[in-house]
Every structure is written in C-alpha cells, then in structure tokens.
CSV table of C-alpha atoms in Angstrom, one decimal:
chain,number,residue,atom,x,y,z
A,1,MET,CA,36.7,6.1,-4.6
A,2,LYS,CA,36.3,2.6,-3.0
A,3,ARG,CA,39.4,3.2,-1.0
A,4,LEU,CA,38.0,6.5,0.3
A,5,VAL,CA,34.8,4.9,1.3
A,6,TYR,CA,36.7,2.1,3.0
A,7,ALA,CA,38.9,4.6,4.8
A,8,LEU,CA,35.8,6.5,6.1
A,9,ILE,CA,34.2,3.3,7.3
A,10,MET,CA,37.4,2.4,9.2
A,11,ILE,CA,37.6,5.8,10.8
A,12,SER,CA,34.0,5.5,12.0
A,13,VAL,CA,34.6,2.0,13.4
A,14,ALA,CA,37.8,3.2,15.1
A,15,PHE,CA,35.9,6.1,16.6
A,16,ALA,CA,33.1,3.8,17.9
A,17,SER,CA,35.6,1.4,19.4
A,18,CYS,CA,37.3,4.3,21.3
A,19,LYS,CA,34.0,5.3,22.8
A,20,ASP,CA,34.1,5.0,26.6
A,21,LYS,CA,31.6,2.3,27.5
A,22,SER,CA,32.3,2.3,31.2
A,23,LYS,CA,29.9,5.2,31.8
A,24,PHE,CA,27.1,7.2,30.1
A,25,VAL,CA,27.1,10.9,29.2
A,26,ILE,CA,24.0,13.2,29.1
A,27,SER,CA,24.5,16.5,27.3
A,28,GLY,CA,21.6,18.9,27.4
A,29,GLU,CA,20.5,22.2,26.1
A,30,PHE,CA,17.4,23.8,27.7
A,31,LYS,CA,15.8,27.0,26.4
A,32,ASN,CA,14.9,29.7,28.9
A,33,ALA,CA,17.3,28.3,31.5
A,34,GLU,CA,18.8,30.9,33.8
A,35,PRO,CA,22.6,30.9,33.3
A,36,LYS,CA,24.5,29.6,36.4
A,37,SER,CA,21.3,28.2,37.9
A,38,LYS,CA,21.4,24.6,39.0
A,39,VAL,CA,20.5,21.5,37.1
A,40,TYR,CA,20.4,18.1,38.9
A,41,LEU,CA,20.9,14.4,37.9
A,42,TYR,CA,18.9,11.9,40.0
A,43,ALA,CA,18.9,8.1,40.1
A,44,VAL,CA,15.4,6.6,40.1
A,45,GLN,CA,14.8,3.1,41.5
A,46,GLN,CA,11.8,1.4,43.1
A,47,ASN,CA,9.9,4.7,43.2
A,48,ASN,CA,12.7,6.5,45.1
A,49,GLN,CA,15.1,9.1,43.7
A,50,SER,CA,18.5,10.0,45.0
A,51,PRO,CA,20.8,12.8,43.9
A,52,LEU,CA,23.8,11.8,41.9
A,53,ASP,CA,25.3,15.0,40.6
A,54,SER,CA,24.6,18.7,39.9
A,55,THR,CA,26.0,21.4,37.7
A,56,VAL,CA,25.1,24.8,36.4
A,57,PHE,CA,23.7,26.0,33.1
A,58,SER,CA,26.0,27.7,30.7
A,59,GLU,CA,25.0,31.0,29.1
A,60,LYS,CA,23.4,29.0,26.3
A,61,GLY,CA,21.5,26.7,28.7
A,62,GLU,CA,23.9,23.8,28.2
A,63,PHE,CA,25.0,21.2,30.7
A,64,LYS,CA,26.7,17.9,30.9
A,65,PHE,CA,26.7,14.9,33.2
A,66,SER,CA,28.9,11.7,33.1
A,67,HIS,CA,28.1,8.8,35.4
A,68,LYS,CA,28.3,5.0,35.7
A,69,THR,CA,25.4,2.6,36.2
A,70,GLU,CA,24.8,-1.1,36.6
A,71,GLY,CA,22.7,-2.2,33.7
A,72,VAL,CA,19.9,-0.1,32.2
A,73,GLU,CA,18.3,2.3,34.7
A,74,PHE,CA,16.0,5.3,35.1
A,75,PHE,CA,17.3,8.8,35.8
A,76,LYS,CA,15.8,12.2,36.0
A,77,ILE,CA,17.1,15.6,35.0
A,78,ALA,CA,15.7,18.3,37.1
A,79,ALA,CA,15.8,22.1,36.7
A,80,GLY,CA,13.6,24.5,38.6
A,81,HIS,CA,10.1,23.0,38.7
A,82,SER,CA,10.8,20.8,35.6
A,83,GLU,CA,11.8,17.1,35.6
A,84,TYR,CA,12.6,14.9,32.6
A,85,VAL,CA,12.9,11.1,32.6
A,86,VAL,CA,16.0,9.6,31.1
A,87,ILE,CA,16.8,5.9,30.5
A,88,ALA,CA,20.5,5.2,30.2
A,89,GLU,CA,23.2,2.5,30.3
A,90,ASN,CA,27.0,2.7,30.2
A,91,GLY,CA,28.2,3.6,26.7
A,92,ASP,CA,25.2,5.8,25.9
A,93,ASP,CA,25.9,9.4,24.7
A,94,ILE,CA,22.5,11.0,25.3
A,95,LYS,CA,21.4,14.3,24.0
A,96,ILE,CA,18.4,16.0,25.6
A,97,SER,CA,16.7,19.3,24.9
A,98,ALA,CA,13.7,21.1,26.3
A,99,ASP,CA,12.1,24.4,27.0
A,100,LEU,CA,11.8,25.1,30.7
A,101,THR,CA,8.7,27.3,30.1
A,102,ASP,CA,6.8,24.5,28.5
A,103,LYS,CA,4.0,23.5,30.9
A,104,MET,CA,3.6,20.1,29.2
A,105,LEU,CA,7.3,19.3,30.0
A,106,ALA,CA,7.9,18.1,26.4
A,107,TYR,CA,11.4,17.2,25.6
A,108,ASN,CA,13.5,15.5,23.0
A,109,ILE,CA,16.0,12.7,23.8
A,110,SER,CA,18.4,10.5,21.7
A,111,GLY,CA,21.7,8.7,21.9
A,112,GLY,CA,20.9,5.3,23.2
A,113,LYS,CA,18.7,2.3,22.4
A,114,GLU,CA,16.3,3.1,25.3
A,115,ALA,CA,16.6,6.8,24.9
A,116,ASP,CA,15.5,6.5,21.2
A,117,LYS,CA,12.5,4.3,22.4
A,118,LEU,CA,11.6,6.9,25.0
A,119,GLN,CA,11.6,9.6,22.2
A,120,GLU,CA,9.2,7.5,20.2
A,121,LEU,CA,6.9,7.3,23.2
A,122,ASN,CA,7.3,11.1,23.9
A,123,THR,CA,6.5,12.0,20.3
A,124,SER,CA,3.2,10.1,20.4
A,125,LYS,CA,2.3,11.3,23.9
A,126,ASN,CA,3.1,15.0,23.1
A,127,ALA,CA,0.8,14.9,20.1
A,128,TYR,CA,-2.2,13.9,22.2
A,129,LEU,CA,-1.2,16.3,25.1
A,130,GLY,CA,-0.9,19.2,22.7
A,131,ARG,CA,-4.5,18.6,21.4
A,132,MET,CA,-5.8,18.2,24.9
A,133,ALA,CA,-4.1,21.4,25.9
A,134,ALA,CA,-5.7,23.2,22.9
A,135,ILE,CA,-9.2,21.9,23.9
A,136,GLN,CA,-8.6,23.0,27.5
A,137,ALA,CA,-7.6,26.5,26.2
A,138,GLN,CA,-10.7,26.7,24.1
A,139,PHE,CA,-12.8,25.7,27.1
A,140,ASP,CA,-11.2,28.3,29.4
A,141,GLU,CA,-11.7,31.0,26.7
A,142,ALA,CA,-15.3,30.1,26.2
A,143,VAL,CA,-16.0,30.1,29.9
A,144,SER,CA,-14.3,33.5,30.4
A,145,LYS,CA,-16.7,34.9,27.9
A,146,GLN,CA,-19.8,33.1,29.2
A,147,PRO,CA,-19.2,32.1,32.8
A,148,ASP,CA,-22.9,31.4,33.4
A,149,GLN,CA,-22.7,28.7,30.6
A,150,ARG,CA,-19.9,26.7,32.2
A,151,GLU,CA,-21.8,23.4,32.5
A,152,THR,CA,-23.2,23.7,28.9
A,153,ILE,CA,-19.7,24.4,27.5
A,154,MET,CA,-18.3,21.5,29.6
A,155,GLN,CA,-20.8,19.1,28.0
A,156,GLN,CA,-19.8,20.3,24.6
A,157,VAL,CA,-16.1,20.1,25.1
A,158,ALA,CA,-15.8,17.0,27.3
A,159,PRO,CA,-16.4,14.4,24.6
A,160,LYS,CA,-13.6,15.8,22.5
A,161,TYR,CA,-11.2,15.9,25.5
A,162,ASN,CA,-12.1,12.4,26.6
A,163,ALA,CA,-11.6,11.1,23.1
A,164,GLU,CA,-8.1,12.4,23.0
A,165,LEU,CA,-7.4,11.0,26.5
A,166,GLN,CA,-8.7,7.6,25.5
A,167,GLY,CA,-6.5,7.8,22.3
A,168,LEU,CA,-3.5,8.6,24.5
A,169,ASN,CA,-4.1,5.7,26.8
A,170,THR,CA,-4.6,3.4,23.8
A,171,ALA,CA,-1.4,4.5,22.2
A,172,VAL,CA,0.6,4.2,25.4
A,173,LEU,CA,-0.8,0.7,26.0
A,174,LYS,CA,0.0,-0.3,22.5
A,175,PHE,CA,3.6,1.0,22.8
A,176,ALA,CA,4.0,-0.9,26.1
A,177,ASN,CA,2.8,-4.2,24.7
A,178,GLU,CA,5.2,-3.8,21.7
A,179,ASN,CA,8.1,-3.1,24.0
A,180,THR,CA,8.0,-5.7,26.7
A,181,GLU,CA,11.8,-6.1,26.7
A,182,SER,CA,12.4,-2.4,27.1
A,183,LEU,CA,12.4,0.0,30.1
A,184,ALA,CA,10.7,2.5,27.9
A,185,GLY,CA,7.8,0.0,27.5
A,186,PHE,CA,7.8,-0.5,31.3
A,187,TYR,CA,7.7,3.3,31.8
A,188,ALA,CA,4.8,3.5,29.4
A,189,ILE,CA,2.6,0.9,31.2
A,190,ASN,CA,3.2,2.8,34.4
A,191,MET,CA,1.8,6.0,32.8
A,192,LEU,CA,-1.6,4.4,32.9
A,193,ASN,CA,-4.1,4.8,35.7
A,194,PRO,CA,-4.0,1.5,37.7
A,195,ALA,CA,-7.6,1.8,38.7
A,196,GLU,CA,-8.6,1.6,35.1
A,197,TYR,CA,-5.9,-0.5,33.6
A,198,GLU,CA,-5.0,-3.0,36.3
A,199,LYS,CA,-5.9,-6.0,34.1
A,200,GLU,CA,-3.7,-4.7,31.3
A,201,MET,CA,-0.8,-4.0,33.8
A,202,VAL,CA,-1.1,-7.5,35.2
A,203,ALA,CA,-1.0,-9.0,31.7
A,204,PHE,CA,2.1,-6.8,30.8
A,205,ALA,CA,3.9,-8.1,33.9
A,206,GLY,CA,3.5,-11.6,32.5
A,207,LYS,CA,5.0,-10.7,29.2
A,208,ILE,CA,8.2,-9.1,30.6
A,209,SER,CA,11.3,-10.9,29.3
A,210,GLY,CA,15.0,-10.6,28.7
A,211,ASP,CA,17.3,-8.5,30.8
A,212,LEU,CA,14.4,-6.3,31.9
A,213,LYS,CA,13.7,-8.9,34.6
A,214,LYS,CA,17.0,-8.0,36.3
A,215,ASN,CA,16.0,-4.4,37.0
A,216,LYS,CA,15.0,-4.0,40.6
A,217,THR,CA,12.1,-1.6,39.9
A,218,VAL,CA,10.7,-4.0,37.3
A,219,THR,CA,11.1,-6.9,39.7
A,220,GLU,CA,9.1,-5.0,42.3
A,221,PHE,CA,6.4,-4.3,39.7
A,222,VAL,CA,6.2,-7.9,38.6
A,223,ASN,CA,5.9,-9.1,42.2
A,224,LYS,CA,3.2,-6.6,42.9
A,225,MET,CA,1.2,-7.6,39.8
A,226,ALA,CA,1.5,-11.3,40.8
A,227,SER,CA,-0.1,-10.5,44.1
A,228,LEU,CA,-2.9,-8.7,42.4
A,229,GLN,CA,-3.9,-11.9,40.6
A,230,THR,CA,-5.9,-12.9,43.7
A,231,VAL,CA,-8.3,-9.9,43.2
A,232,GLN,CA,-8.8,-10.1,39.5
A,233,VAL,CA,-12.2,-10.7,37.8
A,234,GLY,CA,-12.9,-14.4,37.7
A,235,HIS,CA,-11.2,-15.2,41.0
A,236,PRO,CA,-12.8,-16.0,44.4
A,237,ALA,CA,-12.9,-12.9,46.5
A,238,PRO,CA,-10.5,-13.1,49.4
A,239,ASP,CA,-12.1,-14.2,52.7
A,240,PHE,CA,-12.3,-11.5,55.4
A,241,THR,CA,-13.6,-10.8,58.9
A,242,VAL,CA,-13.8,-7.1,59.7
A,243,PRO,CA,-15.5,-5.1,62.5
A,244,GLY,CA,-18.9,-3.8,61.6
A,245,LEU,CA,-20.3,-0.4,62.3
A,246,ASN,CA,-21.7,-1.4,65.6
A,247,GLY,CA,-18.8,-3.7,66.6
A,248,GLN,CA,-20.2,-7.0,65.3
A,249,SER,CA,-18.0,-9.0,63.0
A,250,VAL,CA,-18.8,-8.9,59.3
A,251,LYS,CA,-17.6,-11.8,57.1
A,252,ARG,CA,-17.5,-12.5,53.4
A,253,ASP,CA,-19.7,-15.6,53.8
A,254,ASP,CA,-22.5,-13.4,55.3
A,255,PHE,CA,-23.3,-12.3,51.8
A,256,LYS,CA,-23.3,-15.7,50.1
A,257,GLY,CA,-26.3,-16.1,47.8
A,258,LYS,CA,-26.4,-12.4,46.9
A,259,TYR,CA,-24.6,-10.0,44.6
A,260,VAL,CA,-22.7,-7.7,46.9
A,261,LEU,CA,-20.7,-4.6,46.0
A,262,ILE,CA,-17.8,-4.2,48.4
A,263,ASP,CA,-17.3,-0.4,48.4
A,264,PHE,CA,-14.0,1.0,49.8
A,265,TRP,CA,-14.4,4.6,50.8
A,266,ALA,CA,-13.8,7.2,53.5
A,267,SER,CA,-15.5,10.3,54.9
A,268,TRP,CA,-12.4,12.4,54.0
A,269,CYS,CA,-12.3,11.2,50.4
A,270,ALA,CA,-13.9,13.8,48.2
A,271,PRO,CA,-14.2,11.6,45.1
A,272,CYS,CA,-15.9,9.0,47.3
A,273,ARG,CA,-18.4,11.4,48.6
A,274,GLN,CA,-19.1,12.6,45.0
A,275,GLU,CA,-19.7,9.1,43.9
A,276,ASN,CA,-22.0,8.2,46.8
A,277,PRO,CA,-25.2,9.5,45.2
A,278,ASN,CA,-24.6,7.0,42.3
A,279,VAL,CA,-24.1,4.2,44.8
A,280,VAL,CA,-27.2,5.2,46.7
A,281,LYS,CA,-29.2,5.2,43.4
A,282,ALA,CA,-27.9,1.7,42.5
A,283,TYR,CA,-28.8,0.3,45.9
A,284,ASN,CA,-32.3,1.7,45.9
A,285,THR,CA,-32.9,0.4,42.4
A,286,TYR,CA,-31.6,-3.1,42.9
A,287,LYS,CA,-31.8,-3.9,46.6
A,288,ASP,CA,-34.9,-6.0,46.0
A,289,LYS,CA,-33.2,-8.0,43.2
A,290,ASN,CA,-30.7,-10.0,45.2
A,291,PHE,CA,-28.3,-7.2,45.5
A,292,THR,CA,-26.7,-5.5,48.5
A,293,ILE,CA,-23.7,-3.4,49.5
A,294,LEU,CA,-20.9,-3.6,52.1
A,295,GLY,CA,-19.3,-0.2,52.7
A,296,VAL,CA,-15.7,-0.6,54.0
A,297,SER,CA,-14.3,2.6,55.4
A,298,LEU,CA,-10.7,3.6,55.6
A,299,ASP,CA,-11.5,6.3,58.2
A,300,LYS,CA,-9.5,6.5,61.4
A,301,ASP,CA,-12.1,8.7,63.1
A,302,ALA,CA,-15.2,6.7,63.9
A,303,ALA,CA,-17.3,9.8,64.5
A,304,ALA,CA,-16.5,11.3,61.1
A,305,TRP,CA,-17.3,7.9,59.5
A,306,LYS,CA,-20.7,7.7,61.1
A,307,LYS,CA,-21.5,11.3,60.3
A,308,ALA,CA,-20.7,10.8,56.6
A,309,ILE,CA,-22.9,7.7,56.5
A,310,ALA,CA,-25.8,9.7,57.9
A,311,GLU,CA,-25.2,12.7,55.7
A,312,ASP,CA,-24.9,10.7,52.5
A,313,GLN,CA,-27.8,8.4,53.4
A,314,LEU,CA,-25.8,5.2,53.0
A,315,THR,CA,-28.4,2.7,54.4
A,316,TRP,CA,-26.5,-0.6,53.7
A,317,ASN,CA,-24.1,-2.6,55.8
A,318,HIS,CA,-20.9,-0.9,56.9
A,319,ALA,CA,-17.5,-2.1,58.3
A,320,GLY,CA,-14.1,-0.7,58.9
A,321,GLU,CA,-10.9,-1.2,60.8
A,322,LEU,CA,-10.2,2.5,61.5
A,323,LYS,CA,-6.7,2.0,60.2
A,324,ASP,CA,-6.6,4.0,56.9
A,325,PHE,CA,-4.7,2.0,54.3
A,326,GLU,CA,-3.1,-0.3,56.9
A,327,GLY,CA,-6.1,-2.4,57.7
A,328,ASP,CA,-5.9,-6.2,57.0
A,329,MET,CA,-8.9,-6.2,54.7
A,330,VAL,CA,-7.6,-3.2,52.8
A,331,ARG,CA,-4.3,-5.0,52.2
A,332,GLN,CA,-6.0,-8.3,51.3
A,333,TYR,CA,-7.8,-6.5,48.5
A,334,HIS,CA,-4.7,-4.5,47.6
A,335,ILE,CA,-6.4,-1.1,47.9
A,336,GLU,CA,-4.0,1.8,47.1
A,337,ALA,CA,-6.6,4.4,46.2
A,338,ILE,CA,-10.3,5.1,46.8
A,339,PRO,CA,-13.0,4.9,45.8
A,340,SER,CA,-12.5,1.3,44.8
A,341,ASN,CA,-15.1,-1.5,44.6
A,342,PHE,CA,-15.6,-5.1,43.9
A,343,LEU,CA,-18.8,-6.8,42.7
A,344,LEU,CA,-19.1,-10.4,43.9
A,345,ASP,CA,-21.6,-12.8,42.6
A,346,PRO,CA,-23.7,-15.1,44.8
A,347,LYS,CA,-20.9,-17.7,44.9
A,348,GLY,CA,-18.4,-15.1,46.1
A,349,MET,CA,-16.6,-14.7,42.8
A,350,ILE,CA,-15.3,-11.3,41.6
A,351,VAL,CA,-17.3,-10.4,38.5
A,352,ALA,CA,-16.4,-6.7,38.2
A,353,LYS,CA,-14.2,-4.0,39.7
A,354,ASN,CA,-14.3,-0.3,40.1
A,355,LEU,CA,-17.7,0.3,38.6
A,356,ARG,CA,-18.8,3.9,38.9
A,357,GLY,CA,-21.5,6.2,37.7
A,358,GLU,CA,-23.2,5.0,34.5
A,359,ASP,CA,-20.9,2.0,34.3
A,360,LEU,CA,-22.3,0.7,37.7
A,361,GLU,CA,-25.8,1.2,36.6
A,362,ALA,CA,-25.2,-0.4,33.2
A,363,PHE,CA,-23.6,-3.5,34.7
A,364,LEU,CA,-26.2,-4.0,37.4
A,365,SER,CA,-29.0,-3.5,34.8
A,366,LYS,CA,-27.5,-6.2,32.6
A,367,THR,CA,-26.7,-8.6,35.5
A,368,LEU,CA,-29.7,-8.3,37.8
A,369,ARG,CA,-32.7,-9.0,35.7
C-alpha cells in the first residue's frame, strides 16, 4: 500500500512538473451562450483594456484561451454585454463559469493563487448583491401595486438596502486590508467609492508590499494616492488664486479667520443641484456663526453658471475658471467627481471633506457653537 501511495505522489509531482509555466490557460463554460458567438480576452492595465484574443463558444458554451504575461496581471473575459475580471500569471490553469443571463454578472473562478482569492471576494460580494437585488425586487413589486405610495415604500425599504450596501463595503474593505500583497486585494479596494473611502484608499496604498508594487496599474494608484495626501483631513488646504464671479481674484487667505466650505459644483451636475438646498440651509443657519461658503464652479458656460446661482439662490461667494475638470484649482484639490467639498477651519486646515445632507448639518452643528 505504501508503494502505491508513493507511486501516486510521484505521478502527481511529475504531472505538475510537466505543466507549461510559460503561459496561462483560461477554460470557460458559460450558460446561455449562443453557440459560435464570439468571446473575447482583453488585457487590462492602467484603466485601459486592449484585445488579446477571441474565439467562439462551442455548442456547450465552452471556450479556451492561452496566453503569456509578464508577472501577475488583470484580464477580462467579455461575451455579449457581460464582462468578467480575471487575474492570472503564467502557469495558471484557470477555470471560469457564469450564466450570461445573470444581471448581477456573478461568476466562479479557480485555478491560480490570485484567481482563488478573487473567488473568495466574489463569494462575499455576491451574497450581499443577491440580498440587495431581492430588496429591490420587493420594492418594485410593492410600488407596482401601490404607485401612489412610492415615497412611503422607499422610506420603509431604504434602511434595509443601505444596511446591505454598508455591509458590502465593510466586507470589501476588510478583504482588501487582509490582502495587501494581492492583486485581488487591490481590485477590492478599487470597488469602493473614492468619494466615501478616499482615506481608506490612501491608507491601503501605504500598506502595499511585495511584488504587487511592480505592477504598473498598482504603481499608478500608489502615486495617485500619494498626491492625495495634500488634501487629506488634518492638512493645510492648498493655496489658490481663482477668478471670482465678477472677475475679481479670490484667494484662500481671503477666508482666514472663518470656517469656509469650498464647494465644487456645476450647473450641469444634477446631484450638485439636488444637494444645493441642503447647502443653502446650512449657509442660512450658520452664516452668522463665523461660517461662509466659496462655490467653485466647473462650468465652461458663464451664463449657465450665473443662471444656476440665481435659480438655486446661492447667495455666497463664487469663483470658477470655466475649464471643467482642467482648471488649476480643480487639479490642486484633486477633484475627479462633483459634488465635492472641503471644510476649512479659521487657520486654513482641512477639518472635513464631502459633507452632504444631514452629515453637513450634523458636523456644522457640532463645530459651530
């Protein structure tokens, strides 16, 4: 018996040693794939994807790719309107399965160190997304039966949905922080909303170690997070001189001695316009308590900008370079999405970021007494 066990071990070792480690293989089986329809393999690097190969589905929805790569890299498998992230390195024999009719784009993957980590992340993510989809379905059904009660039903359902969303974000962040040497961990941290998790993303960048630092996409992320250090809470706000609404120059030091909310927005930004009533309320409540606002517009059309100010009754100071996201101040503050805001204390230090709605009211109420 011992000889038999030893022989089986030797066979498995020999099989592993004969494995081609000069390339990786991805074998897939997708349900509801149209036979002979195309399936594509893309390389993904630094937010760009380039086609590497294509093939067609078999009658059973099977396909296979074989390719070489330098180090561990991101890839995508695309079929129809569905795309699936793959992490692979030479020597991996990856198996992937999915259902092309699944709107959540859930998939299973295995066959490599990073692929197995990715599956671990997917399992956790899909559990939350499944519950969120069920809540959404319940909401849609209830509204279809009582369309006039939409707002009431929304208020009943929203806490459950938001709890699952928060749970998902917490799980994703935990996975990322436990896998700082893995591309799967890097993929996880980038699933989070930068506007809400910028601090955590900056912290993650500082923890990255091992061969992960050699990946170009990761290097770009690390450099970007390093540049964001200058606009983190606790740092002095970057100095600026920007044209005011009427052509006069507006400077950071103009607001020394006061709390000032620097609010980046634009007339064409629907979420900004929706948030403006909350900002107006905050201004009217605290403007006599050493608080003011500087609205910084990303508009390119001065007339549209001035019209929105009047329509939304934004009665504070305004400035803008009329250059969209290409303005010097916008770049200084690393604005990639709006609305975005920074609350500065009387010394010009950043004390809070991206305060909206009830959070803005709560912070100002606590701070401006």
